[in-house]
Amino acid sequence: PRDGTYRLWFRDLNHRGDARAVYRLTVGALPHATALFPIGGRRGTSVAVRFVGPHVGDDPQEVAVPADAPSILSVGKALPATNPRPFHVGEWPEVFAAGPIHSAETAQRIAVPATVNGRFTEERSDHFRFTLAAPATL
């Protein structure tokens, strides 16, 4: 952000070094994804994902989840290009927490099985209500 002397330190993960090792340095106000939301999706669907982090922008990106996808994909935002983040893949329908659901009286009703996506924005609990037919396990 300003003129000056900067010092960089390059090393491999294990501090061993290797004559065959190469590096690439990119300097600037670059996009860097620190998180994404939702952090996963159902196989065979397309999910609008928002990346979080410096210089990543606010617009969502569609992530196509193949029907034969492994349990974790590596996804990055195309424009502006970011580093990849893990994206969890599942079989169940995706549900988004919709508030206010901060008490048993205002609990969000969901059908199970399901994967619930939400964000921690303040220090309190979200409540969900679902029905299980006996015998049932979760």
Short mmCIF file of N, CA and C in Angstrom, two decimals:
data_model
loop_
_atom_site.label_atom_id
_atom_site.label_comp_id
_atom_site.label_asym_id
_atom_site.label_seq_id
_atom_site.Cartn_x
_atom_site.Cartn_y
_atom_site.Cartn_z
N PRO A 1 0.81 -1.21 0.00
CA PRO A 1 0.00 0.00 0.00
C PRO A 1 0.85 1.28 0.00
N ARG A 2 2.14 1.12 0.31
CA ARG A 2 3.01 2.31 0.32
C ARG A 2 4.44 1.92 -0.03
N ASP A 3 5.21 2.93 -0.47
CA ASP A 3 6.62 2.71 -0.78
C ASP A 3 7.36 2.27 0.48
N GLY A 4 8.37 1.48 0.30
CA GLY A 4 9.16 1.05 1.44
C GLY A 4 9.97 -0.18 1.10
N THR A 5 10.66 -0.69 2.07
CA THR A 5 11.44 -1.90 1.92
C THR A 5 10.65 -3.05 2.54
N TYR A 6 10.46 -4.10 1.77
CA TYR A 6 9.73 -5.26 2.24
C TYR A 6 10.63 -6.47 2.18
N ARG A 7 10.48 -7.37 3.11
CA ARG A 7 11.29 -8.57 3.18
C ARG A 7 10.37 -9.78 3.04
N LEU A 8 10.74 -10.72 2.18
CA LEU A 8 9.98 -11.94 1.97
C LEU A 8 10.81 -13.14 2.37
N TRP A 9 10.16 -14.14 2.89
CA TRP A 9 10.82 -15.38 3.28
C TRP A 9 10.14 -16.51 2.55
N PHE A 10 10.88 -17.26 1.76
CA PHE A 10 10.36 -18.41 1.04
C PHE A 10 10.91 -19.67 1.67
N ARG A 11 10.03 -20.65 1.83
CA ARG A 11 10.47 -21.93 2.37
C ARG A 11 9.50 -23.00 1.93
N ASP A 12 9.95 -24.24 1.94
CA ASP A 12 9.02 -25.32 1.67
C ASP A 12 8.33 -25.69 2.98
N LEU A 13 7.29 -26.47 2.90
CA LEU A 13 6.47 -26.78 4.05
C LEU A 13 7.27 -27.42 5.19
N ASN A 14 8.26 -28.24 4.85
CA ASN A 14 9.02 -28.97 5.87
C ASN A 14 10.38 -28.36 6.18
N HIS A 15 10.69 -27.20 5.63
CA HIS A 15 11.97 -26.51 5.86
C HIS A 15 13.16 -27.35 5.43
N ARG A 16 13.01 -28.18 4.40
CA ARG A 16 14.11 -29.03 3.97
C ARG A 16 14.84 -28.48 2.75
N GLY A 17 14.12 -27.81 1.86
CA GLY A 17 14.75 -27.33 0.63
C GLY A 17 14.94 -28.46 -0.36
N ASP A 18 15.04 -28.09 -1.62
CA ASP A 18 15.23 -29.07 -2.67
C ASP A 18 15.66 -28.31 -3.91
N ALA A 19 16.72 -28.78 -4.55
CA ALA A 19 17.24 -28.11 -5.74
C ALA A 19 16.20 -28.08 -6.87
N ARG A 20 15.23 -29.00 -6.85
CA ARG A 20 14.20 -29.05 -7.88
C ARG A 20 13.00 -28.17 -7.55
N ALA A 21 12.98 -27.60 -6.35
CA ALA A 21 11.82 -26.79 -5.93
C ALA A 21 11.75 -25.50 -6.74
N VAL A 22 10.55 -25.08 -7.02
CA VAL A 22 10.32 -23.83 -7.73
C VAL A 22 9.33 -23.00 -6.93
N TYR A 23 9.28 -21.72 -7.19
CA TYR A 23 8.30 -20.88 -6.54
C TYR A 23 7.79 -19.85 -7.52
N ARG A 24 6.67 -19.26 -7.14
CA ARG A 24 6.06 -18.21 -7.95
C ARG A 24 5.56 -17.15 -6.98
N LEU A 25 5.91 -15.91 -7.26
CA LEU A 25 5.53 -14.81 -6.38
C LEU A 25 4.61 -13.86 -7.13
N THR A 26 3.45 -13.59 -6.55
CA THR A 26 2.52 -12.61 -7.09
C THR A 26 2.29 -11.57 -6.01
N VAL A 27 2.46 -10.32 -6.35
CA VAL A 27 2.34 -9.25 -5.36
C VAL A 27 1.23 -8.29 -5.79
N GLY A 28 0.39 -7.90 -4.84
CA GLY A 28 -0.67 -6.94 -5.13
C GLY A 28 -1.86 -7.14 -4.22
N ALA A 29 -2.89 -6.35 -4.44
CA ALA A 29 -4.14 -6.49 -3.70
C ALA A 29 -4.93 -7.60 -4.39
N LEU A 30 -4.61 -8.83 -4.06
CA LEU A 30 -5.13 -10.00 -4.76
C LEU A 30 -6.29 -10.62 -4.00
N PRO A 31 -7.24 -11.22 -4.73
CA PRO A 31 -8.34 -11.91 -4.06
C PRO A 31 -7.82 -13.12 -3.29
N HIS A 32 -8.30 -13.28 -2.06
CA HIS A 32 -7.92 -14.44 -1.25
C HIS A 32 -9.15 -14.91 -0.49
N ALA A 33 -9.68 -16.06 -0.88
CA ALA A 33 -10.86 -16.61 -0.23
C ALA A 33 -10.47 -17.24 1.10
N THR A 34 -11.13 -16.80 2.16
CA THR A 34 -10.91 -17.38 3.49
C THR A 34 -12.03 -18.32 3.88
N ALA A 35 -13.17 -18.20 3.20
CA ALA A 35 -14.34 -19.05 3.48
C ALA A 35 -15.29 -18.97 2.30
N LEU A 36 -16.31 -19.81 2.35
CA LEU A 36 -17.39 -19.72 1.36
C LEU A 36 -18.69 -20.13 2.04
N PHE A 37 -19.81 -19.70 1.44
CA PHE A 37 -21.11 -20.05 1.98
C PHE A 37 -22.09 -20.27 0.84
N PRO A 38 -22.80 -21.38 0.83
CA PRO A 38 -22.68 -22.48 1.79
C PRO A 38 -21.39 -23.25 1.55
N ILE A 39 -21.00 -24.04 2.54
CA ILE A 39 -19.74 -24.76 2.44
C ILE A 39 -19.89 -26.11 1.76
N GLY A 40 -21.07 -26.36 1.18
CA GLY A 40 -21.27 -27.62 0.50
C GLY A 40 -22.57 -27.64 -0.26
N GLY A 41 -22.82 -28.76 -0.94
CA GLY A 41 -24.04 -28.92 -1.72
C GLY A 41 -24.33 -30.37 -1.99
N ARG A 42 -25.51 -30.59 -2.55
CA ARG A 42 -25.98 -31.94 -2.84
C ARG A 42 -25.52 -32.39 -4.23
N ARG A 43 -25.14 -33.64 -4.31
CA ARG A 43 -24.74 -34.21 -5.61
C ARG A 43 -25.82 -33.99 -6.64
N GLY A 44 -25.40 -33.69 -7.87
CA GLY A 44 -26.32 -33.53 -8.98
C GLY A 44 -27.07 -32.22 -9.00
N THR A 45 -26.62 -31.24 -8.22
CA THR A 45 -27.28 -29.93 -8.19
C THR A 45 -26.28 -28.84 -8.54
N SER A 46 -26.77 -27.63 -8.63
CA SER A 46 -25.94 -26.45 -8.84
C SER A 46 -26.19 -25.52 -7.65
N VAL A 47 -25.13 -24.97 -7.08
CA VAL A 47 -25.24 -24.19 -5.85
C VAL A 47 -24.64 -22.80 -6.08
N ALA A 48 -25.38 -21.76 -5.67
CA ALA A 48 -24.85 -20.39 -5.71
C ALA A 48 -23.99 -20.19 -4.46
N VAL A 49 -22.69 -20.02 -4.65
CA VAL A 49 -21.74 -19.93 -3.55
C VAL A 49 -21.18 -18.50 -3.46
N ARG A 50 -21.14 -17.96 -2.26
CA ARG A 50 -20.51 -16.66 -2.02
C ARG A 50 -19.17 -16.89 -1.33
N PHE A 51 -18.14 -16.31 -1.92
CA PHE A 51 -16.80 -16.41 -1.35
C PHE A 51 -16.59 -15.25 -0.40
N VAL A 52 -15.85 -15.50 0.68
CA VAL A 52 -15.58 -14.49 1.69
C VAL A 52 -14.07 -14.28 1.75
N GLY A 53 -13.64 -13.03 1.87
CA GLY A 53 -12.23 -12.74 1.99
C GLY A 53 -11.89 -11.43 1.31
N PRO A 54 -10.65 -10.98 1.48
CA PRO A 54 -10.26 -9.71 0.87
C PRO A 54 -10.25 -9.77 -0.65
N HIS A 55 -10.83 -8.76 -1.25
CA HIS A 55 -10.80 -8.55 -2.71
C HIS A 55 -11.51 -9.63 -3.52
N VAL A 56 -12.46 -10.39 -2.92
CA VAL A 56 -13.14 -11.44 -3.67
C VAL A 56 -14.44 -10.97 -4.31
N GLY A 57 -14.91 -9.79 -3.94
CA GLY A 57 -16.18 -9.30 -4.49
C GLY A 57 -17.36 -9.94 -3.80
N ASP A 58 -18.55 -9.46 -4.14
CA ASP A 58 -19.77 -9.89 -3.47
C ASP A 58 -20.64 -10.83 -4.29
N ASP A 59 -20.38 -10.92 -5.58
CA ASP A 59 -21.26 -11.69 -6.44
C ASP A 59 -21.06 -13.20 -6.25
N PRO A 60 -22.17 -13.95 -6.24
CA PRO A 60 -22.05 -15.41 -6.07
C PRO A 60 -21.56 -16.07 -7.36
N GLN A 61 -21.09 -17.28 -7.20
CA GLN A 61 -20.66 -18.08 -8.35
C GLN A 61 -21.39 -19.41 -8.29
N GLU A 62 -21.90 -19.86 -9.42
CA GLU A 62 -22.57 -21.16 -9.49
C GLU A 62 -21.52 -22.27 -9.47
N VAL A 63 -21.72 -23.22 -8.58
CA VAL A 63 -20.86 -24.40 -8.51
C VAL A 63 -21.72 -25.60 -8.89
N ALA A 64 -21.38 -26.24 -10.00
CA ALA A 64 -22.08 -27.45 -10.43
C ALA A 64 -21.49 -28.63 -9.68
N VAL A 65 -22.34 -29.38 -9.00
CA VAL A 65 -21.90 -30.54 -8.22
C VAL A 65 -22.29 -31.79 -9.01
N PRO A 66 -21.31 -32.45 -9.62
CA PRO A 66 -21.63 -33.64 -10.41
C PRO A 66 -22.29 -34.74 -9.57
N ALA A 67 -23.11 -35.56 -10.20
CA ALA A 67 -23.78 -36.66 -9.50
C ALA A 67 -22.78 -37.66 -8.93
N ASP A 68 -21.61 -37.76 -9.55
CA ASP A 68 -20.60 -38.71 -9.09
C ASP A 68 -19.44 -38.01 -8.36
N ALA A 69 -19.70 -36.82 -7.81
CA ALA A 69 -18.65 -36.04 -7.14
C ALA A 69 -18.14 -36.76 -5.89
N PRO A 70 -16.85 -36.62 -5.59
CA PRO A 70 -16.34 -37.17 -4.33
C PRO A 70 -16.91 -36.36 -3.15
N SER A 71 -16.60 -36.76 -1.93
CA SER A 71 -17.18 -36.11 -0.76
C SER A 71 -16.67 -34.68 -0.55
N ILE A 72 -15.51 -34.35 -1.11
CA ILE A 72 -15.00 -32.97 -1.01
C ILE A 72 -14.47 -32.55 -2.37
N LEU A 73 -14.92 -31.38 -2.83
CA LEU A 73 -14.40 -30.77 -4.05
C LEU A 73 -13.52 -29.60 -3.65
N SER A 74 -12.68 -29.16 -4.55
CA SER A 74 -11.89 -27.96 -4.36
C SER A 74 -12.43 -26.92 -5.32
N VAL A 75 -13.00 -25.82 -4.77
CA VAL A 75 -13.59 -24.80 -5.64
C VAL A 75 -12.98 -23.44 -5.34
N GLY A 76 -12.78 -22.69 -6.40
CA GLY A 76 -12.30 -21.32 -6.28
C GLY A 76 -13.18 -20.42 -7.12
N LYS A 77 -13.19 -19.17 -6.82
CA LYS A 77 -13.99 -18.23 -7.59
C LYS A 77 -13.27 -17.94 -8.90
N ALA A 78 -14.04 -17.93 -9.98
CA ALA A 78 -13.45 -17.73 -11.31
C ALA A 78 -13.01 -16.27 -11.51
N LEU A 79 -13.89 -15.32 -11.27
CA LEU A 79 -13.58 -13.90 -11.46
C LEU A 79 -14.06 -13.09 -10.27
N PRO A 80 -13.23 -12.38 -9.57
CA PRO A 80 -11.78 -12.46 -9.68
C PRO A 80 -11.28 -13.80 -9.14
N ALA A 81 -10.28 -14.35 -9.79
CA ALA A 81 -9.77 -15.68 -9.45
C ALA A 81 -9.25 -15.72 -8.03
N THR A 82 -9.64 -16.76 -7.28
CA THR A 82 -9.19 -16.92 -5.90
C THR A 82 -8.49 -18.27 -5.73
N ASN A 83 -7.92 -18.42 -4.58
CA ASN A 83 -7.40 -19.70 -4.15
C ASN A 83 -8.57 -20.67 -3.92
N PRO A 84 -8.37 -21.96 -4.09
CA PRO A 84 -9.46 -22.92 -3.88
C PRO A 84 -9.77 -23.12 -2.39
N ARG A 85 -11.02 -23.49 -2.12
CA ARG A 85 -11.50 -23.81 -0.77
C ARG A 85 -12.20 -25.16 -0.83
N PRO A 86 -12.20 -25.91 0.29
CA PRO A 86 -12.92 -27.19 0.29
C PRO A 86 -14.43 -26.97 0.25
N PHE A 87 -15.12 -27.77 -0.55
CA PHE A 87 -16.57 -27.72 -0.72
C PHE A 87 -17.09 -29.12 -0.46
N HIS A 88 -17.91 -29.28 0.57
CA HIS A 88 -18.38 -30.60 1.01
C HIS A 88 -19.60 -31.03 0.20
N VAL A 89 -19.59 -32.28 -0.21
CA VAL A 89 -20.64 -32.82 -1.07
C VAL A 89 -21.41 -33.89 -0.31
N GLY A 90 -22.75 -33.83 -0.40
CA GLY A 90 -23.58 -34.80 0.30
C GLY A 90 -24.73 -35.29 -0.54
N GLU A 91 -25.54 -36.14 0.07
CA GLU A 91 -26.66 -36.78 -0.61
C GLU A 91 -28.00 -36.15 -0.27
N TRP A 92 -28.09 -35.45 0.85
CA TRP A 92 -29.37 -35.01 1.37
C TRP A 92 -29.75 -33.63 0.86
N PRO A 93 -31.04 -33.32 0.90
CA PRO A 93 -31.49 -31.98 0.52
C PRO A 93 -30.84 -30.91 1.40
N GLU A 94 -30.56 -29.77 0.81
CA GLU A 94 -29.94 -28.64 1.52
C GLU A 94 -31.03 -27.71 2.03
N VAL A 95 -30.93 -27.31 3.29
CA VAL A 95 -31.87 -26.39 3.93
C VAL A 95 -31.06 -25.23 4.48
N PHE A 96 -31.58 -24.02 4.35
CA PHE A 96 -30.90 -22.85 4.90
C PHE A 96 -31.63 -22.36 6.14
N ALA A 97 -30.87 -22.11 7.20
CA ALA A 97 -31.45 -21.56 8.42
C ALA A 97 -32.09 -20.22 8.09
N ALA A 98 -33.34 -20.05 8.50
CA ALA A 98 -34.07 -18.82 8.22
C ALA A 98 -34.67 -18.32 9.52
N GLY A 99 -34.19 -17.21 10.01
CA GLY A 99 -34.57 -16.71 11.33
C GLY A 99 -35.72 -15.75 11.32
N PRO A 100 -36.14 -15.26 12.47
CA PRO A 100 -35.52 -15.58 13.76
C PRO A 100 -36.00 -16.94 14.27
N ILE A 101 -35.04 -17.79 14.59
CA ILE A 101 -35.34 -19.15 15.08
C ILE A 101 -34.54 -19.40 16.35
N HIS A 102 -34.57 -18.44 17.26
CA HIS A 102 -33.69 -18.47 18.43
C HIS A 102 -34.35 -19.01 19.69
N SER A 103 -35.50 -19.67 19.53
CA SER A 103 -36.15 -20.29 20.68
C SER A 103 -36.94 -21.49 20.20
N ALA A 104 -37.35 -22.33 21.14
CA ALA A 104 -38.16 -23.50 20.78
C ALA A 104 -39.48 -23.08 20.14
N GLU A 105 -40.01 -21.94 20.57
CA GLU A 105 -41.28 -21.45 20.03
C GLU A 105 -41.17 -21.00 18.58
N THR A 106 -40.02 -20.52 18.17
CA THR A 106 -39.84 -20.02 16.81
C THR A 106 -38.97 -20.95 15.96
N ALA A 107 -38.82 -22.20 16.41
CA ALA A 107 -37.95 -23.17 15.73
C ALA A 107 -38.36 -23.35 14.27
N GLN A 108 -37.36 -23.50 13.42
CA GLN A 108 -37.61 -23.75 12.00
C GLN A 108 -37.92 -25.23 11.81
N ARG A 109 -39.02 -25.52 11.14
CA ARG A 109 -39.41 -26.91 10.87
C ARG A 109 -38.64 -27.39 9.63
N ILE A 110 -37.99 -28.55 9.76
CA ILE A 110 -37.27 -29.15 8.64
C ILE A 110 -37.67 -30.60 8.47
N ALA A 111 -37.59 -31.09 7.26
CA ALA A 111 -37.81 -32.51 6.98
C ALA A 111 -36.45 -33.19 7.02
N VAL A 112 -36.37 -34.35 7.64
CA VAL A 112 -35.11 -35.08 7.71
C VAL A 112 -35.21 -36.33 6.85
N PRO A 113 -34.12 -36.79 6.25
CA PRO A 113 -32.77 -36.27 6.42
C PRO A 113 -32.56 -34.97 5.65
N ALA A 114 -31.66 -34.15 6.14
CA ALA A 114 -31.33 -32.88 5.49
C ALA A 114 -29.98 -32.41 5.98
N THR A 115 -29.39 -31.51 5.21
CA THR A 115 -28.18 -30.80 5.63
C THR A 115 -28.60 -29.36 5.83
N VAL A 116 -28.32 -28.81 7.02
CA VAL A 116 -28.71 -27.44 7.34
C VAL A 116 -27.50 -26.54 7.20
N ASN A 117 -27.67 -25.45 6.44
CA ASN A 117 -26.62 -24.45 6.25
C ASN A 117 -26.99 -23.18 7.01
N GLY A 118 -26.05 -22.62 7.73
CA GLY A 118 -26.30 -21.38 8.45
C GLY A 118 -24.99 -20.67 8.74
N ARG A 119 -25.10 -19.50 9.33
CA ARG A 119 -23.92 -18.71 9.71
C ARG A 119 -24.06 -18.26 11.15
N PHE A 120 -22.94 -18.23 11.86
CA PHE A 120 -22.93 -17.67 13.19
C PHE A 120 -22.71 -16.17 13.06
N THR A 121 -23.72 -15.39 13.40
CA THR A 121 -23.59 -13.93 13.30
C THR A 121 -23.63 -13.26 14.66
N GLU A 122 -24.16 -13.96 15.64
CA GLU A 122 -24.16 -13.45 17.00
C GLU A 122 -24.15 -14.64 17.95
N GLU A 123 -23.95 -14.36 19.22
CA GLU A 123 -23.82 -15.42 20.19
C GLU A 123 -25.18 -15.86 20.72
N ARG A 124 -25.84 -16.73 19.97
CA ARG A 124 -27.08 -17.34 20.42
C ARG A 124 -27.35 -18.58 19.57
N SER A 125 -28.33 -19.35 19.97
CA SER A 125 -28.61 -20.62 19.32
C SER A 125 -29.73 -20.51 18.30
N ASP A 126 -29.65 -21.33 17.27
CA ASP A 126 -30.76 -21.51 16.36
C ASP A 126 -31.46 -22.81 16.74
N HIS A 127 -32.76 -22.85 16.56
CA HIS A 127 -33.54 -24.02 16.93
C HIS A 127 -34.24 -24.58 15.70
N PHE A 128 -34.28 -25.92 15.63
CA PHE A 128 -34.92 -26.60 14.52
C PHE A 128 -35.87 -27.64 15.08
N ARG A 129 -36.96 -27.88 14.37
CA ARG A 129 -37.97 -28.86 14.78
C ARG A 129 -38.14 -29.86 13.64
N PHE A 130 -38.10 -31.15 14.00
CA PHE A 130 -38.31 -32.18 12.99
C PHE A 130 -38.99 -33.37 13.65
N THR A 131 -39.58 -34.20 12.83
CA THR A 131 -40.31 -35.38 13.31
C THR A 131 -39.57 -36.62 12.85
N LEU A 132 -39.44 -37.58 13.76
CA LEU A 132 -38.84 -38.87 13.44
C LEU A 132 -39.90 -39.95 13.61
N ALA A 133 -39.94 -40.86 12.66
CA ALA A 133 -40.84 -42.01 12.80
C ALA A 133 -40.07 -43.12 13.49
N ALA A 134 -40.67 -43.74 14.49
CA ALA A 134 -39.99 -44.79 15.25
C ALA A 134 -39.91 -46.06 14.41
N PRO A 135 -38.90 -46.88 14.46
CA PRO A 135 -37.62 -46.56 15.06
C PRO A 135 -36.78 -45.72 14.09
N ALA A 136 -36.04 -44.78 14.61
CA ALA A 136 -35.24 -43.90 13.76
C ALA A 136 -33.94 -43.57 14.47
N THR A 137 -32.92 -43.37 13.69
CA THR A 137 -31.63 -42.93 14.23
C THR A 137 -31.13 -41.78 13.41
N LEU A 138 -30.33 -40.93 14.03
CA LEU A 138 -29.70 -39.82 13.32
C LEU A 138 -28.21 -39.98 13.36
#
